[in-house]
Amino acid sequence: MPVHLVSSIDVKDFGGSTIRIGDLNGDGGPDILVVQNHPSNRRITCLTAVTVDGRVLWQVGQPSLRHGEIYSDLPVQIHDWDGDGQNEVLYIEQARYAELHPGTGVAIERALRYEGDATLVILDARTGQRKGTLPLPAPADDCFLFADLTGSGQRRDLVVKDRYWNMWGVAHDGKVLWHWQGSTGHYPAIGDIDGDGRDEVFVGYALIDHDGRVIYSHDPGSSHQDAADMIRLRDGSWRLLYGNGGLRCLDVSGKLLWSHPLPEAQHVSFGRYRADSEVQCLAINRGDRTFVNSPATAYLYDIDGREIWSVPQPRGSWCTASVNLNWMGDGLDCALLYHRATIIPNRAALPGEPLYSRVPGTPDVVIDGRGQVLDEFEMKYTPDRTEKDRENSLYALPADLWGDGRDEVIISGPRALCVFANARPLQAATLYNETYYPGR
């Protein structure tokens, strides 16, 4: 397969399933932020900034071999927060969960009473030194994203949420603009749907205006949104896509345009995977939670909900996830499918141990708009890692690390981190008639 291993980074004791990509050292090129968290409550415990070749730039917090696994998103981002042309690292420190919610198990997600505020911490991305903080409502510690809620022309405000129940719009200066209570799902999607220069927030069962006004809201029943995406078509209309409790496509009024009864559509995205139409919809139905019977399946639909193809994943692939990938550089999206390794449930896992144990032999893959596998990726471990280390779950992200117009694939886990590149010649015009004399 034409895949090139760019780097295999020795993450020692600071490895993690969560990474963020951005310029950290100020040289104009992307670096990698490796994030660790307490395994039972999402509290961020260590941040390590490394270059693509593995050189450690700085570290904040105490690394631990037991803090690399995740079960949810984490509240950390890289962004030029203060507009000075240099990035900051922003993360949320939790308020104290003083009285836990009834029914709290291994995962601590909610409290009846909190002490203090949650805190947005702002670090200098070059050094890891603290530059400032902002108070946030105490429960607001699950994840956040940047949006333009105030019409500044820049996405420097925040949309921040707790695990499943509340969401806040927060201005750049820390002022809470609004609070919405409902079924937030895992992660919102944002976009300026009405063209007023300010972003709306889509959480699957509801669409919230920039000022917190509810544009529409549907009863989620016992479900929550696992994934959401939105896109503006060439004719100016919008499509809103979300998964769980089925795969559903809506217009901006909340009208259901089409749906499919997929039991658990955990990952959904719009993209142009094929050249024969404007846009298509990719979804992963995760299949049977028993890890034995029906496998996860990748589906591609056209914009009107007609199935183009479906591709079953290996047996026992309930954790399969997908993300759009610019792999070929030809203007078409591919899909990176990861977490496909055959897995078995580890229900008795202690904090810091894998929730799901991996059985080697099923690599991450890139598939194209025909549903065909183009390339495969297997994590490369440093020699000191044991077979036990290889059981940890792995996550993947794409990023154009070299600026060549194609994405690289970064695979991360508690015990390893690898960067892979497409080794094919870039499918772009070749500059073969070189001359110092301009002209055609």
Tab-separated table of C-alpha atoms in Angstrom:
chain	number	residue	atom	x	y	z
A	1	MET	CA	0.000	0.000	0.000
A	2	PRO	CA	1.353	3.487	-0.851
A	3	VAL	CA	1.402	4.760	2.742
A	4	HIS	CA	4.466	6.341	4.320
A	5	LEU	CA	5.118	6.305	8.081
A	6	VAL	CA	6.305	9.855	8.739
A	7	SER	CA	6.952	9.487	12.451
A	8	SER	CA	6.383	7.150	15.371
A	9	ILE	CA	6.541	9.200	18.545
A	10	ASP	CA	7.666	7.773	21.866
A	11	VAL	CA	4.938	9.136	24.137
A	12	LYS	CA	6.507	7.602	27.241
A	13	ASP	CA	3.985	8.200	30.060
A	14	PHE	CA	2.156	11.184	28.487
A	15	GLY	CA	0.315	9.369	25.690
A	16	GLY	CA	-3.386	9.943	25.209
A	17	SER	CA	-6.300	9.131	22.962
A	18	THR	CA	-7.130	12.845	22.671
A	19	ILE	CA	-4.944	15.091	20.544
A	20	ARG	CA	-5.321	18.545	19.041
A	21	ILE	CA	-3.443	19.886	15.997
A	22	GLY	CA	-2.158	23.450	15.593
A	23	ASP	CA	0.900	25.678	15.547
A	24	LEU	CA	2.214	25.585	19.100
A	25	ASN	CA	5.799	26.804	18.802
A	26	GLY	CA	5.054	29.740	16.509
A	27	ASP	CA	7.036	28.538	13.487
A	28	GLY	CA	3.968	28.477	11.210
A	29	GLY	CA	3.741	24.687	10.982
A	30	PRO	CA	1.353	22.331	12.805
A	31	ASP	CA	2.329	20.655	16.061
A	32	ILE	CA	0.494	18.120	18.254
A	33	LEU	CA	-1.029	18.637	21.686
A	34	VAL	CA	-1.444	15.351	23.603
A	35	VAL	CA	-4.126	15.434	26.287
A	36	GLN	CA	-4.585	13.231	29.334
A	37	ASN	CA	-7.576	13.187	31.676
A	38	HIS	CA	-8.711	11.501	34.841
A	39	PRO	CA	-10.437	8.350	33.599
A	40	SER	CA	-13.628	8.692	35.621
A	41	ASN	CA	-14.549	12.380	35.353
A	42	ARG	CA	-13.011	14.001	32.223
A	43	ARG	CA	-10.805	16.282	34.344
A	44	ILE	CA	-7.763	17.246	32.278
A	45	THR	CA	-4.600	16.276	34.148
A	46	CYS	CA	-1.739	16.726	31.669
A	47	LEU	CA	-1.046	18.584	28.412
A	48	THR	CA	2.085	17.842	26.376
A	49	ALA	CA	3.080	19.838	23.305
A	50	VAL	CA	5.213	17.955	20.759
A	51	THR	CA	6.421	18.603	17.247
A	52	VAL	CA	5.441	16.269	14.429
A	53	ASP	CA	8.770	14.455	14.804
A	54	GLY	CA	8.225	13.950	18.544
A	55	ARG	CA	10.292	16.694	20.168
A	56	VAL	CA	8.632	17.749	23.438
A	57	LEU	CA	8.080	21.517	23.572
A	58	TRP	CA	6.486	21.765	27.013
A	59	GLN	CA	4.342	19.911	29.477
A	60	VAL	CA	1.734	21.127	31.975
A	61	GLY	CA	0.452	18.798	34.679
A	62	GLN	CA	1.545	15.370	35.827
A	63	PRO	CA	1.656	12.598	33.174
A	64	SER	CA	0.327	9.161	34.051
A	65	LEU	CA	0.125	5.851	32.228
A	66	ARG	CA	-3.405	5.516	33.645
A	67	HIS	CA	-4.738	8.800	32.225
A	68	GLY	CA	-4.587	8.173	28.484
A	69	GLU	CA	-7.979	6.524	27.878
A	70	ILE	CA	-11.131	8.515	27.098
A	71	TYR	CA	-14.832	7.777	26.812
A	72	SER	CA	-15.973	11.248	25.699
A	73	ASP	CA	-14.805	14.488	24.157
A	74	LEU	CA	-12.564	16.727	26.289
A	75	PRO	CA	-12.758	20.526	26.757
A	76	VAL	CA	-9.501	21.615	25.129
A	77	GLN	CA	-8.762	23.540	21.924
A	78	ILE	CA	-5.950	25.412	20.115
A	79	HIS	CA	-6.913	28.897	18.873
A	80	ASP	CA	-5.605	32.451	18.482
A	81	TRP	CA	-7.812	33.590	21.331
A	82	ASP	CA	-6.481	37.126	21.783
A	83	GLY	CA	-5.932	37.918	18.085
A	84	ASP	CA	-2.205	38.603	18.386
A	85	GLY	CA	-1.226	36.236	15.564
A	86	GLN	CA	-0.016	33.489	17.944
A	87	ASN	CA	-2.070	30.540	19.144
A	88	GLU	CA	-3.195	29.861	22.674
A	89	VAL	CA	-4.116	26.524	24.259
A	90	LEU	CA	-7.455	26.722	26.055
A	91	TYR	CA	-8.883	24.118	28.395
A	92	ILE	CA	-11.500	23.947	31.143
A	93	GLU	CA	-10.751	23.179	34.771
A	94	GLN	CA	-13.745	21.662	36.528
A	95	ALA	CA	-15.580	23.079	39.492
A	96	ARG	CA	-15.695	20.744	42.465
A	97	TYR	CA	-18.436	18.108	42.213
A	98	ALA	CA	-19.526	18.554	45.826
A	99	GLU	CA	-22.612	16.311	45.775
A	100	LEU	CA	-22.848	13.705	43.043
A	101	HIS	CA	-26.030	13.075	41.131
A	102	PRO	CA	-27.926	9.907	42.153
A	103	GLY	CA	-27.019	6.956	39.979
A	104	THR	CA	-23.452	8.121	39.329
A	105	GLY	CA	-21.330	5.126	38.429
A	106	VAL	CA	-17.732	4.818	37.256
A	107	ALA	CA	-18.178	7.868	35.002
A	108	ILE	CA	-18.784	11.058	37.002
A	109	GLU	CA	-20.776	13.354	34.725
A	110	ARG	CA	-23.188	15.369	36.866
A	111	ALA	CA	-23.580	16.816	40.343
A	112	LEU	CA	-26.497	18.039	42.422
A	113	ARG	CA	-24.218	20.679	43.903
A	114	TYR	CA	-20.990	22.274	42.703
A	115	GLU	CA	-18.467	24.361	44.600
A	116	GLY	CA	-16.863	27.235	42.726
A	117	ASP	CA	-16.939	27.908	38.995
A	118	ALA	CA	-15.587	25.991	36.076
A	119	THR	CA	-12.595	27.895	34.678
A	120	LEU	CA	-11.425	28.454	31.121
A	121	VAL	CA	-7.631	28.444	31.342
A	122	ILE	CA	-5.651	30.221	28.609
A	123	LEU	CA	-2.051	29.101	28.017
A	124	ASP	CA	0.665	30.554	25.791
A	125	ALA	CA	0.982	27.853	23.102
A	126	ARG	CA	4.737	28.455	22.772
A	127	THR	CA	5.599	27.927	26.437
A	128	GLY	CA	2.591	26.470	28.252
A	129	GLN	CA	2.645	29.425	30.634
A	130	ARG	CA	-0.732	30.588	31.930
A	131	LYS	CA	-1.899	33.853	30.307
A	132	GLY	CA	-5.337	34.224	31.860
A	133	THR	CA	-8.588	32.644	32.975
A	134	LEU	CA	-12.344	33.145	32.568
A	135	PRO	CA	-15.036	31.839	34.945
A	136	LEU	CA	-17.719	29.600	33.419
A	137	PRO	CA	-20.934	28.157	34.893
A	138	ALA	CA	-19.980	25.264	37.171
A	139	PRO	CA	-21.406	22.380	35.081
A	140	ALA	CA	-19.941	23.688	31.784
A	141	ASP	CA	-17.005	21.313	31.439
A	142	ASP	CA	-17.827	18.694	28.793
A	143	CYS	CA	-16.661	20.376	25.577
A	144	PHE	CA	-16.628	23.779	23.901
A	145	LEU	CA	-16.258	25.265	20.454
A	146	PHE	CA	-15.645	28.723	19.081
A	147	ALA	CA	-18.450	30.675	17.444
A	148	ASP	CA	-19.377	34.221	16.487
A	149	LEU	CA	-22.378	34.945	18.688
A	150	THR	CA	-21.904	38.726	18.939
A	151	GLY	CA	-21.292	39.744	15.315
A	152	SER	CA	-17.618	40.599	15.732
A	153	GLY	CA	-16.721	38.952	12.440
A	154	GLN	CA	-14.515	36.408	14.223
A	155	ARG	CA	-15.264	33.178	16.044
A	156	ARG	CA	-13.945	34.266	19.417
A	157	ASP	CA	-17.042	33.579	21.528
A	158	LEU	CA	-17.782	30.198	23.101
A	159	VAL	CA	-20.500	27.595	22.966
A	160	VAL	CA	-19.922	25.340	25.971
A	161	LYS	CA	-21.966	22.464	27.403
A	162	ASP	CA	-22.159	19.930	30.169
A	163	ARG	CA	-22.440	16.250	29.359
A	164	TYR	CA	-26.056	16.013	28.116
A	165	TRP	CA	-28.360	18.591	29.703
A	166	ASN	CA	-27.257	22.236	29.392
A	167	MET	CA	-25.543	24.567	26.941
A	168	TRP	CA	-24.345	28.155	27.266
A	169	GLY	CA	-23.370	30.931	24.878
A	170	VAL	CA	-20.450	32.901	26.339
A	171	ALA	CA	-18.987	36.115	24.926
A	172	HIS	CA	-15.241	36.561	24.481
A	173	ASP	CA	-15.059	38.634	27.674
A	174	GLY	CA	-16.704	35.843	29.708
A	175	LYS	CA	-20.218	37.296	29.840
A	176	VAL	CA	-22.829	34.541	29.739
A	177	LEU	CA	-25.127	35.490	26.840
A	178	TRP	CA	-27.668	32.714	27.231
A	179	HIS	CA	-28.393	29.332	28.760
A	180	TRP	CA	-30.339	26.569	27.026
A	181	GLN	CA	-31.573	23.407	28.697
A	182	GLY	CA	-32.406	20.362	26.624
A	183	SER	CA	-30.889	17.321	24.955
A	184	THR	CA	-27.481	18.670	23.897
A	185	GLY	CA	-26.054	15.448	22.510
A	186	HIS	CA	-22.316	15.000	22.288
A	187	TYR	CA	-21.143	17.956	20.210
A	188	PRO	CA	-22.953	20.816	18.431
A	189	ALA	CA	-22.549	22.042	14.880
A	190	ILE	CA	-22.488	25.767	14.102
A	191	GLY	CA	-23.101	27.967	11.085
A	192	ASP	CA	-24.544	31.341	10.120
A	193	ILE	CA	-27.772	29.945	8.738
A	194	ASP	CA	-29.780	33.180	8.508
A	195	GLY	CA	-26.939	35.306	7.092
A	196	ASP	CA	-26.937	37.897	9.886
A	197	GLY	CA	-23.208	37.540	10.593
A	198	ARG	CA	-23.739	35.497	13.752
A	199	ASP	CA	-23.738	31.740	14.250
A	200	GLU	CA	-26.639	29.444	15.009
A	201	VAL	CA	-26.075	26.270	17.059
A	202	PHE	CA	-27.463	22.894	15.962
A	203	VAL	CA	-27.745	20.134	18.571
A	204	GLY	CA	-29.771	17.602	16.606
A	205	TYR	CA	-33.173	17.906	18.241
A	206	ALA	CA	-33.004	21.713	18.392
A	207	LEU	CA	-31.638	24.738	16.532
A	208	ILE	CA	-30.614	27.698	18.702
A	209	ASP	CA	-30.143	31.257	17.395
A	210	HIS	CA	-27.045	33.305	18.285
A	211	ASP	CA	-28.948	34.992	21.135
A	212	GLY	CA	-30.276	31.755	22.649
A	213	ARG	CA	-33.713	31.941	21.028
A	214	VAL	CA	-34.994	28.475	20.113
A	215	ILE	CA	-35.713	28.352	16.368
A	216	TYR	CA	-37.180	24.873	16.686
A	217	SER	CA	-37.096	22.027	19.165
A	218	HIS	CA	-38.244	18.410	18.880
A	219	ASP	CA	-38.858	15.932	21.655
A	220	PRO	CA	-35.785	13.668	21.868
A	221	GLY	CA	-37.626	10.999	23.808
A	222	SER	CA	-35.020	8.776	25.427
A	223	SER	CA	-32.373	9.527	22.748
A	224	HIS	CA	-29.625	12.068	22.425
A	225	GLN	CA	-27.777	13.281	19.362
A	226	ASP	CA	-24.546	11.367	18.804
A	227	ALA	CA	-23.307	13.412	15.856
A	228	ALA	CA	-24.465	16.474	13.922
A	229	ASP	CA	-23.441	18.282	10.753
A	230	MET	CA	-24.808	21.118	8.650
A	231	ILE	CA	-24.141	22.339	5.116
A	232	ARG	CA	-25.244	25.120	2.804
A	233	LEU	CA	-26.001	23.947	-0.732
A	234	ARG	CA	-25.317	25.871	-3.922
A	235	ASP	CA	-28.919	27.045	-4.101
A	236	GLY	CA	-28.527	28.713	-0.692
A	237	SER	CA	-30.635	26.207	1.250
A	238	TRP	CA	-29.307	24.379	4.301
A	239	ARG	CA	-29.412	20.750	5.327
A	240	LEU	CA	-29.072	19.692	8.970
A	241	LEU	CA	-28.017	16.100	9.602
A	242	TYR	CA	-27.877	14.198	12.860
A	243	GLY	CA	-27.728	10.650	14.113
A	244	ASN	CA	-29.032	8.412	16.858
A	245	GLY	CA	-32.574	7.305	17.165
A	246	GLY	CA	-32.142	6.986	13.413
A	247	LEU	CA	-30.373	9.101	10.827
A	248	ARG	CA	-32.346	12.294	10.132
A	249	CYS	CA	-32.008	15.170	7.673
A	250	LEU	CA	-33.906	18.418	8.381
A	251	ASP	CA	-34.336	21.853	6.878
A	252	VAL	CA	-33.762	25.010	8.929
A	253	SER	CA	-37.379	25.085	10.127
A	254	GLY	CA	-36.969	21.633	11.681
A	255	LYS	CA	-39.020	19.884	9.002
A	256	LEU	CA	-37.923	16.279	8.511
A	257	LEU	CA	-36.814	15.831	4.897
A	258	TRP	CA	-35.800	12.177	5.156
A	259	SER	CA	-34.693	9.591	7.671
A	260	HIS	CA	-33.346	6.062	7.986
A	261	PRO	CA	-33.968	3.786	11.001
A	262	LEU	CA	-30.310	3.150	11.839
A	263	PRO	CA	-30.210	2.029	15.492
A	264	GLU	CA	-27.072	4.007	16.367
A	265	ALA	CA	-25.755	6.458	13.761
A	266	GLN	CA	-22.795	7.544	15.868
A	267	HIS	CA	-20.884	9.416	13.150
A	268	VAL	CA	-22.463	11.467	10.356
A	269	SER	CA	-20.991	14.002	7.953
A	270	PHE	CA	-21.620	15.827	4.727
A	271	GLY	CA	-18.930	15.702	2.066
A	272	ARG	CA	-18.258	15.502	-1.636
A	273	TYR	CA	-17.103	11.914	-1.848
A	274	ARG	CA	-18.151	11.541	-5.497
A	275	ALA	CA	-18.077	13.838	-8.509
A	276	ASP	CA	-21.486	12.796	-9.840
A	277	SER	CA	-23.450	15.068	-7.467
A	278	GLU	CA	-22.976	18.165	-5.345
A	279	VAL	CA	-22.776	16.551	-1.916
A	280	GLN	CA	-23.395	13.242	-0.165
A	281	CYS	CA	-23.958	12.081	3.440
A	282	LEU	CA	-21.787	9.521	5.209
A	283	ALA	CA	-23.025	7.690	8.295
A	284	ILE	CA	-21.737	4.899	10.498
A	285	ASN	CA	-24.336	2.643	12.083
A	286	ARG	CA	-22.501	1.052	14.987
A	287	GLY	CA	-24.424	-2.195	14.930
A	288	ASP	CA	-24.824	-4.620	17.810
A	289	ARG	CA	-23.458	-3.612	21.229
A	290	THR	CA	-22.917	-7.261	22.119
A	291	PHE	CA	-19.857	-7.190	19.813
A	292	VAL	CA	-20.937	-10.538	18.358
A	293	ASN	CA	-23.784	-10.344	15.873
A	294	SER	CA	-24.335	-7.469	13.446
A	295	PRO	CA	-21.196	-5.445	12.673
A	296	ALA	CA	-20.956	-1.705	12.195
A	297	THR	CA	-21.794	-0.550	8.658
A	298	ALA	CA	-20.739	2.515	6.689
A	299	TYR	CA	-23.458	4.071	4.514
A	300	LEU	CA	-23.298	6.708	1.798
A	301	TYR	CA	-26.500	8.544	0.834
A	302	ASP	CA	-27.228	11.254	-1.695
A	303	ILE	CA	-28.592	14.590	-0.481
A	304	ASP	CA	-32.156	13.314	-0.833
A	305	GLY	CA	-31.499	10.276	1.354
A	306	ARG	CA	-31.176	7.599	-1.340
A	307	GLU	CA	-28.616	4.943	-0.433
A	308	ILE	CA	-25.610	4.838	-2.783
A	309	TRP	CA	-23.773	1.998	-1.049
A	310	SER	CA	-23.248	0.284	2.294
A	311	VAL	CA	-20.027	-1.344	3.479
A	312	PRO	CA	-20.150	-3.707	6.502
A	313	GLN	CA	-17.182	-3.530	8.842
A	314	PRO	CA	-15.450	-6.504	10.507
A	315	ARG	CA	-17.273	-8.659	13.032
A	316	GLY	CA	-17.289	-7.063	16.468
A	317	SER	CA	-16.717	-3.512	15.184
A	318	TRP	CA	-19.214	-1.600	17.319
A	319	CYS	CA	-16.757	1.239	18.053
A	320	THR	CA	-16.101	2.078	14.378
A	321	ALA	CA	-15.890	5.832	13.793
A	322	SER	CA	-15.348	7.997	10.727
A	323	VAL	CA	-14.008	11.413	9.785
A	324	ASN	CA	-13.671	13.179	6.431
A	325	LEU	CA	-10.225	13.064	4.902
A	326	ASN	CA	-8.612	14.934	2.008
A	327	TRP	CA	-6.371	12.008	1.103
A	328	MET	CA	-5.926	12.292	-2.660
A	329	GLY	CA	-5.844	16.062	-3.124
A	330	ASP	CA	-8.225	15.795	-6.079
A	331	GLY	CA	-11.089	17.833	-4.636
A	332	LEU	CA	-13.037	14.798	-3.422
A	333	ASP	CA	-13.395	13.631	0.168
A	334	CYS	CA	-12.469	10.193	1.416
A	335	ALA	CA	-13.551	8.695	4.740
A	336	LEU	CA	-11.091	7.614	7.410
A	337	LEU	CA	-12.584	4.705	9.373
A	338	TYR	CA	-10.920	3.965	12.690
A	339	HIS	CA	-11.648	1.962	15.840
A	340	ARG	CA	-12.385	-0.964	13.491
A	341	ALA	CA	-10.221	-3.420	15.405
A	342	THR	CA	-12.119	-6.446	16.659
A	343	ILE	CA	-12.813	-5.709	20.290
A	344	ILE	CA	-14.293	-7.385	23.319
A	345	PRO	CA	-16.014	-5.588	26.195
A	346	ASN	CA	-13.988	-5.091	29.334
A	347	ARG	CA	-16.852	-4.389	31.717
A	348	ALA	CA	-14.688	-4.901	34.798
A	349	ALA	CA	-12.110	-2.314	33.739
A	350	LEU	CA	-10.630	-0.254	36.550
A	351	PRO	CA	-10.132	3.502	36.047
A	352	GLY	CA	-7.258	3.972	33.624
A	353	GLU	CA	-7.650	0.580	31.968
A	354	PRO	CA	-9.108	0.161	28.468
A	355	LEU	CA	-12.905	0.079	28.350
A	356	TYR	CA	-12.595	-2.116	25.260
A	357	SER	CA	-9.674	-4.447	24.606
A	358	ARG	CA	-8.293	-4.598	21.094
A	359	VAL	CA	-7.532	-7.792	19.235
A	360	PRO	CA	-4.807	-6.953	16.662
A	361	GLY	CA	-5.376	-7.495	12.969
A	362	THR	CA	-7.976	-4.996	11.785
A	363	PRO	CA	-6.311	-1.753	10.643
A	364	ASP	CA	-7.784	1.694	10.217
A	365	VAL	CA	-8.667	2.326	6.563
A	366	VAL	CA	-9.355	5.034	4.003
A	367	ILE	CA	-12.360	4.430	1.759
A	368	ASP	CA	-13.323	6.441	-1.306
A	369	GLY	CA	-16.648	7.487	-2.787
A	370	ARG	CA	-17.132	4.033	-4.311
A	371	GLY	CA	-16.872	2.420	-0.880
A	372	GLN	CA	-13.514	0.863	-1.805
A	373	VAL	CA	-10.571	0.628	0.592
A	374	LEU	CA	-7.640	2.700	-0.671
A	375	ASP	CA	-5.154	2.334	2.186
A	376	GLU	CA	-4.678	0.766	5.611
A	377	PHE	CA	-2.918	1.963	8.761
A	378	GLU	CA	-1.530	-0.082	11.636
A	379	MET	CA	-0.131	1.658	14.701
A	380	LYS	CA	3.655	1.317	15.008
A	381	TYR	CA	4.792	0.967	18.595
A	382	THR	CA	8.196	1.784	20.038
A	383	PRO	CA	10.200	-1.349	20.907
A	384	ASP	CA	9.697	-1.071	24.674
A	385	ARG	CA	5.922	-1.455	24.409
A	386	THR	CA	4.390	-4.790	25.365
A	387	GLU	CA	1.498	-6.738	23.859
A	388	LYS	CA	-0.628	-5.433	26.738
A	389	ASP	CA	-0.026	-1.876	25.523
A	390	ARG	CA	-1.536	-2.771	22.158
A	391	GLU	CA	-4.935	-3.484	23.713
A	392	ASN	CA	-5.623	0.213	24.288
A	393	SER	CA	-8.145	1.916	22.003
A	394	LEU	CA	-6.817	4.142	19.236
A	395	TYR	CA	-8.242	7.306	17.710
A	396	ALA	CA	-7.407	9.065	14.455
A	397	LEU	CA	-7.465	12.610	13.100
A	398	PRO	CA	-6.585	14.070	9.682
A	399	ALA	CA	-4.561	17.253	9.192
A	400	ASP	CA	-2.516	18.747	6.368
A	401	LEU	CA	0.762	18.777	8.282
A	402	TRP	CA	3.000	19.550	5.294
A	403	GLY	CA	0.907	22.099	3.413
A	404	ASP	CA	0.856	20.003	0.237
A	405	GLY	CA	-2.926	20.115	-0.154
A	406	ARG	CA	-3.467	16.603	1.228
A	407	ASP	CA	-4.178	15.386	4.739
A	408	GLU	CA	-1.925	13.182	6.778
A	409	VAL	CA	-3.390	10.665	9.243
A	410	ILE	CA	-2.458	10.916	12.931
A	411	ILE	CA	-3.258	7.846	15.034
A	412	SER	CA	-3.052	8.302	18.797
A	413	GLY	CA	-3.511	6.190	21.879
A	414	PRO	CA	-2.265	5.932	25.462
A	415	ARG	CA	0.919	4.117	24.423
A	416	ALA	CA	1.791	5.404	20.937
A	417	LEU	CA	1.342	8.157	18.360
A	418	CYS	CA	2.016	7.824	14.627
A	419	VAL	CA	1.799	10.079	11.585
A	420	PHE	CA	1.151	8.566	8.140
A	421	ALA	CA	1.230	10.267	4.737
A	422	ASN	CA	-0.056	9.353	1.292
A	423	ALA	CA	3.032	8.321	-0.670
A	424	ARG	CA	1.388	8.610	-4.087
A	425	PRO	CA	2.456	11.493	-6.329
A	426	LEU	CA	0.087	14.392	-5.717
A	427	GLN	CA	-2.574	14.493	-8.422
A	428	ALA	CA	-1.979	18.122	-9.369
A	429	ALA	CA	-0.481	19.914	-12.358
A	430	THR	CA	3.234	19.069	-12.546
A	431	LEU	CA	5.570	22.023	-12.936
A	432	TYR	CA	7.808	20.341	-15.484
A	433	ASN	CA	8.484	23.216	-17.928
A	434	GLU	CA	10.426	25.329	-15.456
A	435	THR	CA	11.824	28.685	-16.567
A	436	TYR	CA	12.872	32.020	-15.123
A	437	TYR	CA	11.114	33.757	-17.996
A	438	PRO	CA	7.415	34.145	-17.269
A	439	GLY	CA	4.828	33.485	-19.909
A	440	ARG	CA	2.643	30.791	-21.344
